[in-house]
Amino acid sequence: MAASDTWQSFPLIEGLKSRRARRFGMGMNIPGGPLEYRSKQRPVPLTEEEQAILTFAACGITGPALNDWNWEKGKGGNVMAGVVGRTVSSSDALQSGAMVVMDDEATYLIRRPADLTTAELRQVQDMVAKNDFVGAYRATRVRIGTERRHPPVASPYNLTGNEWSLHTPGSTYFLPIEDLSYLYINILLEFFNEEMAAFCLDERRFYLPAGLGAFGKSKGGHLDDDPRKLKALPMEFAERLLVETAAIEMGMMLQNLGLVSQALGLGGFPHYTGHDGAWFEALDFRMAEMPISRYFRVPTVSKLVLKLRRQDANFAYPLGLERDGEVLLKPYCPPYYESMEAAVHAVVERKFGQDGIYRGGIGRGGWREPEKVAAGISGISRKAIDATVAFCEYVFRKSGRFPSYLPAYHTQMGFQSVHLDVDFYDEFYDPSVVPEVHRSHMRDWHGR
């Protein structure tokens, strides 16, 4: 086994014990303080193979999702929204989390399973099975920039403590991006069915029904609008559940990047990226703006105060990602759909249309008799679809976007990978903080 292949047999428990955020890379500089240090070495960029392995760790396609659920009608199975698995789990197998990878030469978007044709998907799965991670990396990446595309490193775009280390020459940066619109609509279709029968209230309008009044049981509908039964949720609470679910998927990507960085002998660390406007502007997303009073749905009196003070500035937020006439990231909301009603029906069609995931596309999964399984999977009820449409139309009408509290695309944490400057750690730390796999990396992988 070549030295650069030994990472595949690195012990998992050893990786868990020795995983650390190791920030100081070759060519870096800490300009002051008790750890003031200027690297005496030139930065060494990660190789394409190193980037490919890390990308696989974060979001690699690994084969079929098992979807081993109770698929009886009314038992919740049809909330599942995908039949393909990746290296990280995803709520309801949506796999809606995207990944952007950038270095000194380029910025890439990594295509998700749903972005690939069945033939492309099979090809990538075959490459991964043969440990051809570079091939899989090349097959799934789309160049979206010829250089690093990132916001300024200064506050408020980043925390001050990270400014010295971010986007330095030689580093590779990984940015998870979550599509909240697909995740949201999919779970709403489950929330608003006859079995769960949840209900949503608008906390910004005196806790009145959020477009769902006609669907409440008190009005003869099927949704449980009695707040004493704890099924009537404020919109803010529902969207907080959504964001926390998305953050867990992104967090698993970061954990995998940390563990595999340890196995490779690379430095790396996660850091805060929660400035959606600046990040997506830097990546050249299609953007929109609205006054902050509308973006945050400020009460009428406060809105007037903002206007009088001339503080009601515009707030930028992302819509989608397009390159050369092709839509690479398309949320389930306007302007990519003419209405939220059309967006909801598109999600249903994606799952249960003629070529949907659980109809014509079910062969992408791992079942031995996919057609037999498809025949036993019921679709989504008309009542659930109609209630979801009513709620989503209400959100868009009141907020001017979907979801209400965050844009359709959201990022929270990124991960930067570097070749460590071992001399820095030997200068300030006990030798044990740098394992042998890091000390030998440049020799084993780069012959130096």
Tab-separated table of C-alpha atoms in Angstrom:
chain	number	residue	atom	x	y	z
A	1	MET	CA	0.000	0.000	0.000
A	2	ALA	CA	1.390	3.387	-1.004
A	3	ALA	CA	2.021	5.849	1.817
A	4	SER	CA	-0.725	8.127	0.493
A	5	ASP	CA	-3.230	5.254	0.751
A	6	THR	CA	-2.692	4.492	4.430
A	7	TRP	CA	-5.342	7.037	5.431
A	8	GLN	CA	-8.005	4.484	4.452
A	9	SER	CA	-6.941	2.196	7.295
A	10	PHE	CA	-6.566	4.957	9.891
A	11	PRO	CA	-8.264	3.774	13.125
A	12	LEU	CA	-11.587	5.522	13.741
A	13	ILE	CA	-11.178	5.638	17.514
A	14	GLU	CA	-7.677	7.069	17.154
A	15	GLY	CA	-9.112	9.716	14.867
A	16	LEU	CA	-11.773	10.603	17.423
A	17	LYS	CA	-9.208	10.884	20.194
A	18	SER	CA	-6.730	12.986	18.232
A	19	ARG	CA	-9.083	15.166	16.181
A	20	ARG	CA	-8.340	18.818	16.827
A	21	ALA	CA	-8.813	22.164	15.135
A	22	ARG	CA	-5.272	22.825	13.864
A	23	ARG	CA	-5.213	26.223	12.186
A	24	PHE	CA	-1.628	27.255	11.573
A	25	GLY	CA	-0.570	26.279	8.083
A	26	MET	CA	2.585	26.706	6.034
A	27	GLY	CA	3.004	30.342	5.020
A	28	MET	CA	0.713	31.740	7.741
A	29	ASN	CA	1.399	34.583	10.153
A	30	ILE	CA	0.108	35.431	13.630
A	31	PRO	CA	1.073	39.111	13.856
A	32	GLY	CA	1.001	39.601	17.623
A	33	GLY	CA	0.252	38.214	21.067
A	34	PRO	CA	1.933	35.377	22.975
A	35	LEU	CA	1.761	33.078	19.899
A	36	GLU	CA	3.237	35.650	17.491
A	37	TYR	CA	4.890	33.702	14.692
A	38	ARG	CA	5.649	34.052	10.988
A	39	SER	CA	6.010	30.821	9.059
A	40	LYS	CA	9.414	30.237	7.515
A	41	GLN	CA	7.882	27.980	4.871
A	42	ARG	CA	6.074	28.733	1.671
A	43	PRO	CA	2.404	27.664	1.467
A	44	VAL	CA	1.784	24.342	-0.263
A	45	PRO	CA	-1.667	23.971	-1.864
A	46	LEU	CA	-3.617	20.778	-1.345
A	47	THR	CA	-3.355	18.374	-4.259
A	48	GLU	CA	-6.404	17.456	-6.294
A	49	GLU	CA	-6.359	14.019	-4.615
A	50	GLU	CA	-6.356	15.558	-1.145
A	51	GLN	CA	-9.245	17.840	-2.093
A	52	ALA	CA	-11.117	14.916	-3.653
A	53	ILE	CA	-10.815	12.791	-0.517
A	54	LEU	CA	-12.007	15.616	1.720
A	55	THR	CA	-14.913	16.375	-0.619
A	56	PHE	CA	-15.908	12.723	-0.540
A	57	ALA	CA	-15.766	12.790	3.264
A	58	ALA	CA	-18.064	15.811	3.393
A	59	CYS	CA	-20.702	14.921	0.814
A	60	GLY	CA	-19.620	11.888	-1.213
A	61	ILE	CA	-22.228	9.647	-2.846
A	62	THR	CA	-21.977	6.171	-1.332
A	63	GLY	CA	-24.873	4.161	-2.784
A	64	PRO	CA	-28.566	3.644	-2.126
A	65	ALA	CA	-30.301	4.909	0.984
A	66	LEU	CA	-32.069	2.060	2.765
A	67	ASN	CA	-35.357	3.810	3.561
A	68	ASP	CA	-36.259	0.949	5.879
A	69	TRP	CA	-39.510	2.518	7.070
A	70	ASN	CA	-43.068	1.428	7.668
A	71	TRP	CA	-44.576	2.282	4.286
A	72	GLU	CA	-48.175	1.561	5.261
A	73	LYS	CA	-50.527	4.331	4.260
A	74	GLY	CA	-50.736	6.968	6.975
A	75	LYS	CA	-47.620	5.790	8.837
A	76	GLY	CA	-45.316	8.587	7.667
A	77	GLY	CA	-43.108	6.737	5.202
A	78	ASN	CA	-43.755	9.033	2.289
A	79	VAL	CA	-42.010	11.911	4.076
A	80	MET	CA	-38.825	10.312	2.751
A	81	ALA	CA	-37.562	12.356	-0.184
A	82	GLY	CA	-34.596	10.470	-1.610
A	83	VAL	CA	-33.229	7.002	-2.353
A	84	VAL	CA	-29.504	7.830	-2.557
A	85	GLY	CA	-27.087	7.910	0.371
A	86	ARG	CA	-24.073	10.098	1.040
A	87	THR	CA	-21.318	10.085	3.641
A	88	VAL	CA	-23.542	12.162	5.949
A	89	SER	CA	-27.117	11.470	6.886
A	90	SER	CA	-29.806	13.858	5.735
A	91	SER	CA	-33.280	14.497	7.096
A	92	ASP	CA	-35.743	12.333	5.134
A	93	ALA	CA	-32.901	11.474	2.709
A	94	LEU	CA	-33.411	14.832	0.981
A	95	GLN	CA	-29.664	15.328	0.420
A	96	SER	CA	-30.441	18.990	-0.247
A	97	GLY	CA	-27.161	20.214	1.242
A	98	ALA	CA	-24.725	21.498	-1.381
A	99	MET	CA	-20.971	22.019	-1.029
A	100	VAL	CA	-18.707	24.716	-2.453
A	101	VAL	CA	-14.947	24.050	-2.614
A	102	MET	CA	-12.449	26.831	-3.283
A	103	ASP	CA	-8.687	27.250	-3.504
A	104	ASP	CA	-6.230	29.704	-5.074
A	105	GLU	CA	-7.158	28.591	-8.602
A	106	ALA	CA	-10.907	28.004	-8.676
A	107	THR	CA	-14.240	27.789	-6.893
A	108	TYR	CA	-16.392	24.709	-7.505
A	109	LEU	CA	-19.946	23.639	-6.732
A	110	ILE	CA	-20.271	19.929	-5.944
A	111	ARG	CA	-23.406	18.496	-7.516
A	112	ARG	CA	-25.825	16.627	-5.262
A	113	PRO	CA	-27.379	13.227	-6.087
A	114	ALA	CA	-30.574	14.835	-7.405
A	115	ASP	CA	-28.485	17.013	-9.750
A	116	LEU	CA	-27.134	13.934	-11.566
A	117	THR	CA	-28.772	11.795	-14.210
A	118	THR	CA	-29.192	8.121	-13.380
A	119	ALA	CA	-26.262	7.266	-15.673
A	120	GLU	CA	-24.037	9.890	-14.014
A	121	LEU	CA	-25.080	8.674	-10.586
A	122	ARG	CA	-24.159	5.072	-11.418
A	123	GLN	CA	-20.806	6.221	-12.796
A	124	VAL	CA	-19.977	8.136	-9.617
A	125	GLN	CA	-21.046	5.206	-7.434
A	126	ASP	CA	-18.793	2.873	-9.452
A	127	MET	CA	-15.858	5.268	-9.049
A	128	VAL	CA	-16.353	5.469	-5.301
A	129	ALA	CA	-16.599	1.671	-5.063
A	130	LYS	CA	-13.155	1.502	-6.726
A	131	ASN	CA	-11.772	4.241	-4.433
A	132	ASP	CA	-11.412	6.535	-7.437
A	133	PHE	CA	-12.131	9.649	-5.406
A	134	VAL	CA	-10.464	11.960	-7.917
A	135	GLY	CA	-12.712	10.626	-10.674
A	136	ALA	CA	-15.801	11.140	-8.538
A	137	TYR	CA	-14.623	14.647	-7.639
A	138	ARG	CA	-14.167	15.587	-11.281
A	139	ALA	CA	-17.521	14.051	-12.247
A	140	THR	CA	-19.515	16.008	-9.653
A	141	ARG	CA	-17.842	19.414	-9.594
A	142	VAL	CA	-18.853	22.463	-11.634
A	143	ARG	CA	-16.501	25.433	-11.844
A	144	ILE	CA	-18.305	28.590	-10.730
A	145	GLY	CA	-15.261	30.850	-10.399
A	146	THR	CA	-11.659	31.075	-11.604
A	147	GLU	CA	-10.388	32.174	-8.197
A	148	ARG	CA	-11.410	32.129	-4.560
A	149	ARG	CA	-14.876	33.590	-4.130
A	150	HIS	CA	-15.424	34.677	-0.541
A	151	PRO	CA	-16.606	37.747	1.392
A	152	PRO	CA	-14.196	40.073	3.214
A	153	VAL	CA	-12.484	38.529	6.224
A	154	ALA	CA	-13.125	41.559	8.457
A	155	SER	CA	-16.011	41.913	10.910
A	156	PRO	CA	-19.016	41.666	10.538
A	157	TYR	CA	-18.486	39.099	7.799
A	158	ASN	CA	-16.419	36.919	10.138
A	159	LEU	CA	-15.554	36.799	13.794
A	160	THR	CA	-12.515	38.962	14.543
A	161	GLY	CA	-10.564	36.039	15.975
A	162	ASN	CA	-10.584	34.238	12.623
A	163	GLU	CA	-9.342	37.118	10.466
A	164	TRP	CA	-5.648	36.174	10.579
A	165	SER	CA	-6.214	32.632	9.309
A	166	LEU	CA	-8.949	32.742	6.689
A	167	HIS	CA	-8.504	32.157	2.950
A	168	THR	CA	-4.723	32.190	3.134
A	169	PRO	CA	-2.654	31.098	0.116
A	170	GLY	CA	-2.424	27.320	-0.161
A	171	SER	CA	-5.591	26.635	1.820
A	172	THR	CA	-8.716	24.886	0.549
A	173	TYR	CA	-12.058	26.096	1.855
A	174	PHE	CA	-15.259	24.030	2.117
A	175	LEU	CA	-18.625	25.772	2.449
A	176	PRO	CA	-21.802	23.721	3.111
A	177	ILE	CA	-24.978	25.341	1.770
A	178	GLU	CA	-28.447	24.127	2.701
A	179	ASP	CA	-31.587	24.462	0.570
A	180	LEU	CA	-34.183	25.347	3.206
A	181	SER	CA	-37.085	25.601	0.740
A	182	TYR	CA	-37.086	21.916	-0.243
A	183	LEU	CA	-36.612	20.769	3.342
A	184	TYR	CA	-39.398	23.068	4.544
A	185	ILE	CA	-42.019	22.141	1.969
A	186	ASN	CA	-41.316	18.439	2.348
A	187	ILE	CA	-41.805	18.502	6.110
A	188	LEU	CA	-44.879	20.737	5.825
A	189	LEU	CA	-46.519	18.119	3.617
A	190	GLU	CA	-46.070	15.732	6.548
A	191	PHE	CA	-47.057	18.229	9.246
A	192	PHE	CA	-50.295	19.123	7.472
A	193	ASN	CA	-51.534	15.623	6.636
A	194	GLU	CA	-54.500	13.959	8.317
A	195	GLU	CA	-52.341	11.957	10.742
A	196	MET	CA	-50.053	14.669	12.156
A	197	ALA	CA	-52.654	17.418	11.639
A	198	ALA	CA	-50.354	20.208	12.890
A	199	PHE	CA	-51.363	23.875	12.630
A	200	CYS	CA	-49.346	27.096	12.250
A	201	LEU	CA	-49.920	30.521	13.779
A	202	ASP	CA	-48.377	33.860	12.819
A	203	GLU	CA	-46.675	35.267	15.920
A	204	ARG	CA	-46.214	38.575	14.089
A	205	ARG	CA	-50.007	38.972	13.679
A	206	PHE	CA	-51.377	38.269	17.148
A	207	TYR	CA	-51.036	34.483	16.701
A	208	LEU	CA	-53.761	34.339	14.100
A	209	PRO	CA	-53.808	31.327	11.723
A	210	ALA	CA	-51.014	31.534	9.146
A	211	GLY	CA	-53.197	31.075	6.084
A	212	LEU	CA	-54.679	27.891	7.539
A	213	GLY	CA	-57.895	29.164	9.112
A	214	ALA	CA	-60.178	27.175	6.800
A	215	PHE	CA	-58.220	23.986	7.504
A	216	GLY	CA	-58.657	24.047	11.300
A	217	LYS	CA	-60.949	21.524	12.967
A	218	SER	CA	-62.853	24.387	14.559
A	219	LYS	CA	-63.860	25.375	11.008
A	220	GLY	CA	-64.602	21.854	9.836
A	221	GLY	CA	-61.115	21.132	8.504
A	222	HIS	CA	-58.580	18.410	9.350
A	223	LEU	CA	-55.830	20.340	11.200
A	224	ASP	CA	-55.837	20.470	14.993
A	225	ASP	CA	-56.043	24.194	15.816
A	226	ASP	CA	-56.645	23.717	19.547
A	227	PRO	CA	-53.500	25.234	21.182
A	228	ARG	CA	-54.067	23.135	24.304
A	229	LYS	CA	-53.100	20.027	22.317
A	230	LEU	CA	-49.690	21.525	21.418
A	231	LYS	CA	-50.155	21.054	17.685
A	232	ALA	CA	-50.631	24.746	16.936
A	233	LEU	CA	-47.077	25.977	16.290
A	234	PRO	CA	-45.883	29.545	15.790
A	235	MET	CA	-44.207	30.066	12.409
A	236	GLU	CA	-40.973	31.064	14.143
A	237	PHE	CA	-40.891	27.784	16.059
A	238	ALA	CA	-41.539	25.740	12.911
A	239	GLU	CA	-38.759	27.532	11.035
A	240	ARG	CA	-36.383	27.160	13.982
A	241	LEU	CA	-36.911	23.398	13.816
A	242	LEU	CA	-36.172	23.620	10.101
A	243	VAL	CA	-32.901	25.512	10.554
A	244	GLU	CA	-31.727	23.260	13.370
A	245	THR	CA	-32.361	20.217	11.180
A	246	ALA	CA	-30.370	21.777	8.342
A	247	ALA	CA	-27.563	22.762	10.715
A	248	ILE	CA	-27.201	19.169	11.885
A	249	GLU	CA	-26.585	17.995	8.309
A	250	MET	CA	-24.026	20.757	7.748
A	251	GLY	CA	-22.407	19.929	11.084
A	252	MET	CA	-21.943	16.306	10.083
A	253	MET	CA	-20.155	17.480	6.944
A	254	LEU	CA	-17.773	19.488	9.126
A	255	GLN	CA	-17.207	16.568	11.508
A	256	ASN	CA	-16.330	14.286	8.598
A	257	LEU	CA	-13.937	16.899	7.244
A	258	GLY	CA	-12.254	17.091	10.651
A	259	LEU	CA	-11.927	13.323	11.053
A	260	VAL	CA	-10.592	12.701	7.556
A	261	SER	CA	-8.209	15.667	7.858
A	262	GLN	CA	-6.844	13.848	10.898
A	263	ALA	CA	-6.463	10.606	8.939
A	264	LEU	CA	-4.691	12.443	6.104
A	265	GLY	CA	-2.393	14.388	8.418
A	266	LEU	CA	-3.781	17.753	7.312
A	267	GLY	CA	-4.627	20.763	9.411
A	268	GLY	CA	-8.150	22.076	9.380
A	269	PHE	CA	-10.732	23.951	11.376
A	270	PRO	CA	-14.424	24.952	11.214
A	271	HIS	CA	-15.485	28.551	11.598
A	272	TYR	CA	-18.543	30.786	11.539
A	273	THR	CA	-19.927	31.778	8.117
A	274	GLY	CA	-23.404	32.993	9.058
A	275	HIS	CA	-23.539	36.053	6.803
A	276	ASP	CA	-25.802	34.826	4.027
A	277	GLY	CA	-25.871	38.071	2.072
A	278	ALA	CA	-22.107	38.543	1.807
A	279	TRP	CA	-21.303	34.883	1.174
A	280	PHE	CA	-23.805	34.443	-1.619
A	281	GLU	CA	-22.906	37.762	-3.212
A	282	ALA	CA	-19.283	36.633	-3.252
A	283	LEU	CA	-20.305	33.359	-4.928
A	284	ASP	CA	-22.224	35.390	-7.513
A	285	PHE	CA	-25.659	34.036	-6.676
A	286	ARG	CA	-28.679	35.713	-8.137
A	287	MET	CA	-29.598	38.186	-5.383
A	288	ALA	CA	-32.571	40.282	-4.306
A	289	GLU	CA	-33.007	43.122	-1.844
A	290	MET	CA	-35.729	44.410	0.430
A	291	PRO	CA	-35.812	46.964	3.263
A	292	ILE	CA	-34.784	45.508	6.597
A	293	SER	CA	-38.206	46.462	7.987
A	294	ARG	CA	-39.818	43.988	5.586
A	295	TYR	CA	-37.047	41.402	5.729
A	296	PHE	CA	-37.498	41.081	9.488
A	297	ARG	CA	-41.253	41.851	9.385
A	298	VAL	CA	-40.836	44.759	11.780
A	299	PRO	CA	-44.097	45.960	13.425
A	300	THR	CA	-45.723	49.016	11.839
A	301	VAL	CA	-44.704	51.514	14.521
A	302	SER	CA	-41.089	50.369	14.497
A	303	LYS	CA	-41.089	50.499	10.701
A	304	LEU	CA	-42.149	54.137	10.794
A	305	VAL	CA	-39.378	54.932	13.299
A	306	LEU	CA	-36.805	53.288	11.036
A	307	LYS	CA	-37.998	55.319	8.064
A	308	LEU	CA	-37.990	58.570	10.015
A	309	ARG	CA	-34.427	57.873	11.163
A	310	ARG	CA	-33.461	56.891	7.598
A	311	GLN	CA	-32.259	53.554	8.930
A	312	ASP	CA	-34.470	51.291	6.838
A	313	ALA	CA	-31.595	50.144	4.663
A	314	ASN	CA	-31.855	47.437	2.015
A	315	PHE	CA	-30.935	43.880	2.970
A	316	ALA	CA	-29.524	41.519	0.313
A	317	TYR	CA	-30.411	37.826	0.213
A	318	PRO	CA	-29.808	34.960	-2.262
A	319	LEU	CA	-32.319	33.564	-4.733
A	320	GLY	CA	-30.412	30.903	-6.677
A	321	LEU	CA	-27.185	30.071	-8.505
A	322	GLU	CA	-26.906	30.353	-12.274
A	323	ARG	CA	-23.993	30.040	-14.681
A	324	ASP	CA	-23.992	30.447	-18.455
A	325	GLY	CA	-27.751	30.160	-18.670
A	326	GLU	CA	-27.915	27.018	-16.505
A	327	VAL	CA	-29.602	27.023	-13.101
A	328	LEU	CA	-27.307	25.106	-10.744
A	329	LEU	CA	-29.152	25.717	-7.470
A	330	LYS	CA	-32.878	26.320	-7.795
A	331	PRO	CA	-35.021	26.795	-4.671
A	332	TYR	CA	-38.677	25.834	-4.458
A	333	CYS	CA	-40.064	29.372	-4.450
A	334	PRO	CA	-40.381	32.406	-6.738
A	335	PRO	CA	-38.775	33.628	-8.937
A	336	TYR	CA	-37.921	30.084	-10.071
A	337	TYR	CA	-41.582	29.109	-9.761
A	338	GLU	CA	-44.440	31.438	-10.633
A	339	SER	CA	-46.001	30.932	-7.206
A	340	MET	CA	-45.610	28.975	-3.996
A	341	GLU	CA	-48.494	26.815	-5.172
A	342	ALA	CA	-46.429	25.805	-8.198
A	343	ALA	CA	-43.409	25.185	-5.962
A	344	VAL	CA	-45.358	22.894	-3.628
A	345	HIS	CA	-46.724	20.910	-6.551
A	346	ALA	CA	-43.181	20.630	-7.939
A	347	VAL	CA	-42.028	18.995	-4.688
A	348	VAL	CA	-44.940	16.551	-4.856
A	349	GLU	CA	-44.167	15.845	-8.518
A	350	ARG	CA	-40.500	15.294	-7.699
A	351	LYS	CA	-41.526	12.529	-5.301
A	352	PHE	CA	-44.686	11.054	-6.817
A	353	GLY	CA	-44.878	12.242	-10.422
A	354	GLN	CA	-44.509	9.795	-13.287
A	355	ASP	CA	-40.709	9.999	-13.118
A	356	GLY	CA	-40.617	10.854	-9.413
A	357	ILE	CA	-38.385	9.381	-6.756
A	358	TYR	CA	-41.006	6.834	-5.686
A	359	ARG	CA	-42.396	6.149	-9.117
A	360	GLY	CA	-40.312	6.000	-12.305
A	361	GLY	CA	-37.115	6.959	-10.463
A	362	ILE	CA	-37.343	4.319	-7.754
A	363	GLY	CA	-34.737	2.198	-9.554
A	364	ARG	CA	-32.058	4.610	-8.291
A	365	GLY	CA	-32.517	3.055	-4.856
A	366	GLY	CA	-31.385	-0.275	-3.485
A	367	TRP	CA	-34.537	-2.389	-3.430
A	368	ARG	CA	-34.404	-5.810	-5.097
A	369	GLU	CA	-37.919	-5.365	-6.512
A	370	PRO	CA	-38.321	-1.585	-6.837
A	371	GLU	CA	-41.555	-1.702	-8.854
A	372	LYS	CA	-43.204	-3.828	-6.178
A	373	VAL	CA	-42.085	-1.370	-3.493
A	374	ALA	CA	-43.321	1.601	-5.541
A	375	ALA	CA	-46.744	-0.022	-5.902
A	376	GLY	CA	-47.046	-0.147	-2.107
A	377	ILE	CA	-46.072	3.465	-1.452
A	378	SER	CA	-49.011	5.847	-1.284
A	379	GLY	CA	-48.811	9.431	-2.446
A	380	ILE	CA	-49.540	12.609	-0.501
A	381	SER	CA	-53.163	13.396	0.274
A	382	ARG	CA	-54.983	16.268	-1.408
A	383	LYS	CA	-55.796	17.770	1.996
A	384	ALA	CA	-52.103	17.888	2.976
A	385	ILE	CA	-51.155	19.451	-0.369
A	386	ASP	CA	-53.888	22.095	-0.198
A	387	ALA	CA	-52.980	23.077	3.372
A	388	THR	CA	-49.291	23.276	2.483
A	389	VAL	CA	-50.086	25.490	-0.504
A	390	ALA	CA	-52.225	27.784	1.658
A	391	PHE	CA	-49.522	28.149	4.302
A	392	CYS	CA	-46.669	28.678	1.825
A	393	GLU	CA	-48.654	31.243	-0.146
A	394	TYR	CA	-49.359	33.062	3.121
A	395	VAL	CA	-45.673	33.094	4.084
A	396	PHE	CA	-44.632	34.474	0.713
A	397	ARG	CA	-47.394	37.070	0.698
A	398	LYS	CA	-46.509	38.374	4.160
A	399	SER	CA	-42.711	38.094	3.928
A	400	GLY	CA	-41.996	38.580	0.237
A	401	ARG	CA	-39.857	35.428	0.243
A	402	PHE	CA	-39.817	31.827	1.431
A	403	PRO	CA	-39.028	30.847	4.173
A	404	SER	CA	-40.000	33.826	6.325
A	405	TYR	CA	-37.032	34.223	8.686
A	406	LEU	CA	-34.136	33.128	6.465
A	407	PRO	CA	-33.492	33.029	2.716
A	408	ALA	CA	-33.980	29.799	0.785
A	409	TYR	CA	-30.204	29.188	0.826
A	410	HIS	CA	-28.361	29.346	4.107
A	411	THR	CA	-24.885	28.646	5.439
A	412	GLN	CA	-23.697	28.535	9.036
A	413	MET	CA	-20.160	27.099	9.292
A	414	GLY	CA	-17.296	26.487	6.873
A	415	PHE	CA	-14.103	24.433	7.051
A	416	GLN	CA	-10.586	25.424	5.967
A	417	SER	CA	-7.947	22.783	5.287
A	418	VAL	CA	-4.187	23.455	5.200
A	419	HIS	CA	-0.807	21.787	5.282
A	420	LEU	CA	0.401	22.278	8.839
A	421	ASP	CA	3.503	24.216	9.768
A	422	VAL	CA	4.824	21.749	12.335
A	423	ASP	CA	7.561	24.191	13.410
A	424	PHE	CA	4.941	26.549	14.852
A	425	TYR	CA	3.520	23.837	17.079
A	426	ASP	CA	6.961	22.689	18.186
A	427	GLU	CA	7.745	26.291	19.141
A	428	PHE	CA	4.770	26.711	21.474
A	429	TYR	CA	3.320	23.297	22.362
A	430	ASP	CA	4.210	19.956	23.820
A	431	PRO	CA	5.358	17.679	20.942
A	432	SER	CA	2.418	15.320	21.563
A	433	VAL	CA	-0.112	17.780	20.104
A	434	VAL	CA	1.162	17.011	16.585
A	435	PRO	CA	0.680	13.299	15.839
A	436	GLU	CA	3.079	11.392	13.619
A	437	VAL	CA	0.568	11.324	10.762
A	438	HIS	CA	0.875	15.123	10.547
A	439	ARG	CA	4.642	15.168	10.993
A	440	SER	CA	5.116	12.693	8.154
A	441	HIS	CA	2.481	14.056	5.769
A	442	MET	CA	4.761	16.190	3.595
A	443	ARG	CA	7.210	13.313	3.248
A	444	ASP	CA	4.572	10.654	2.541
A	445	TRP	CA	2.376	12.684	0.196
A	446	HIS	CA	4.742	15.212	-1.336
A	447	GLY	CA	8.200	13.636	-1.058
A	448	ARG	CA	9.674	16.445	1.041
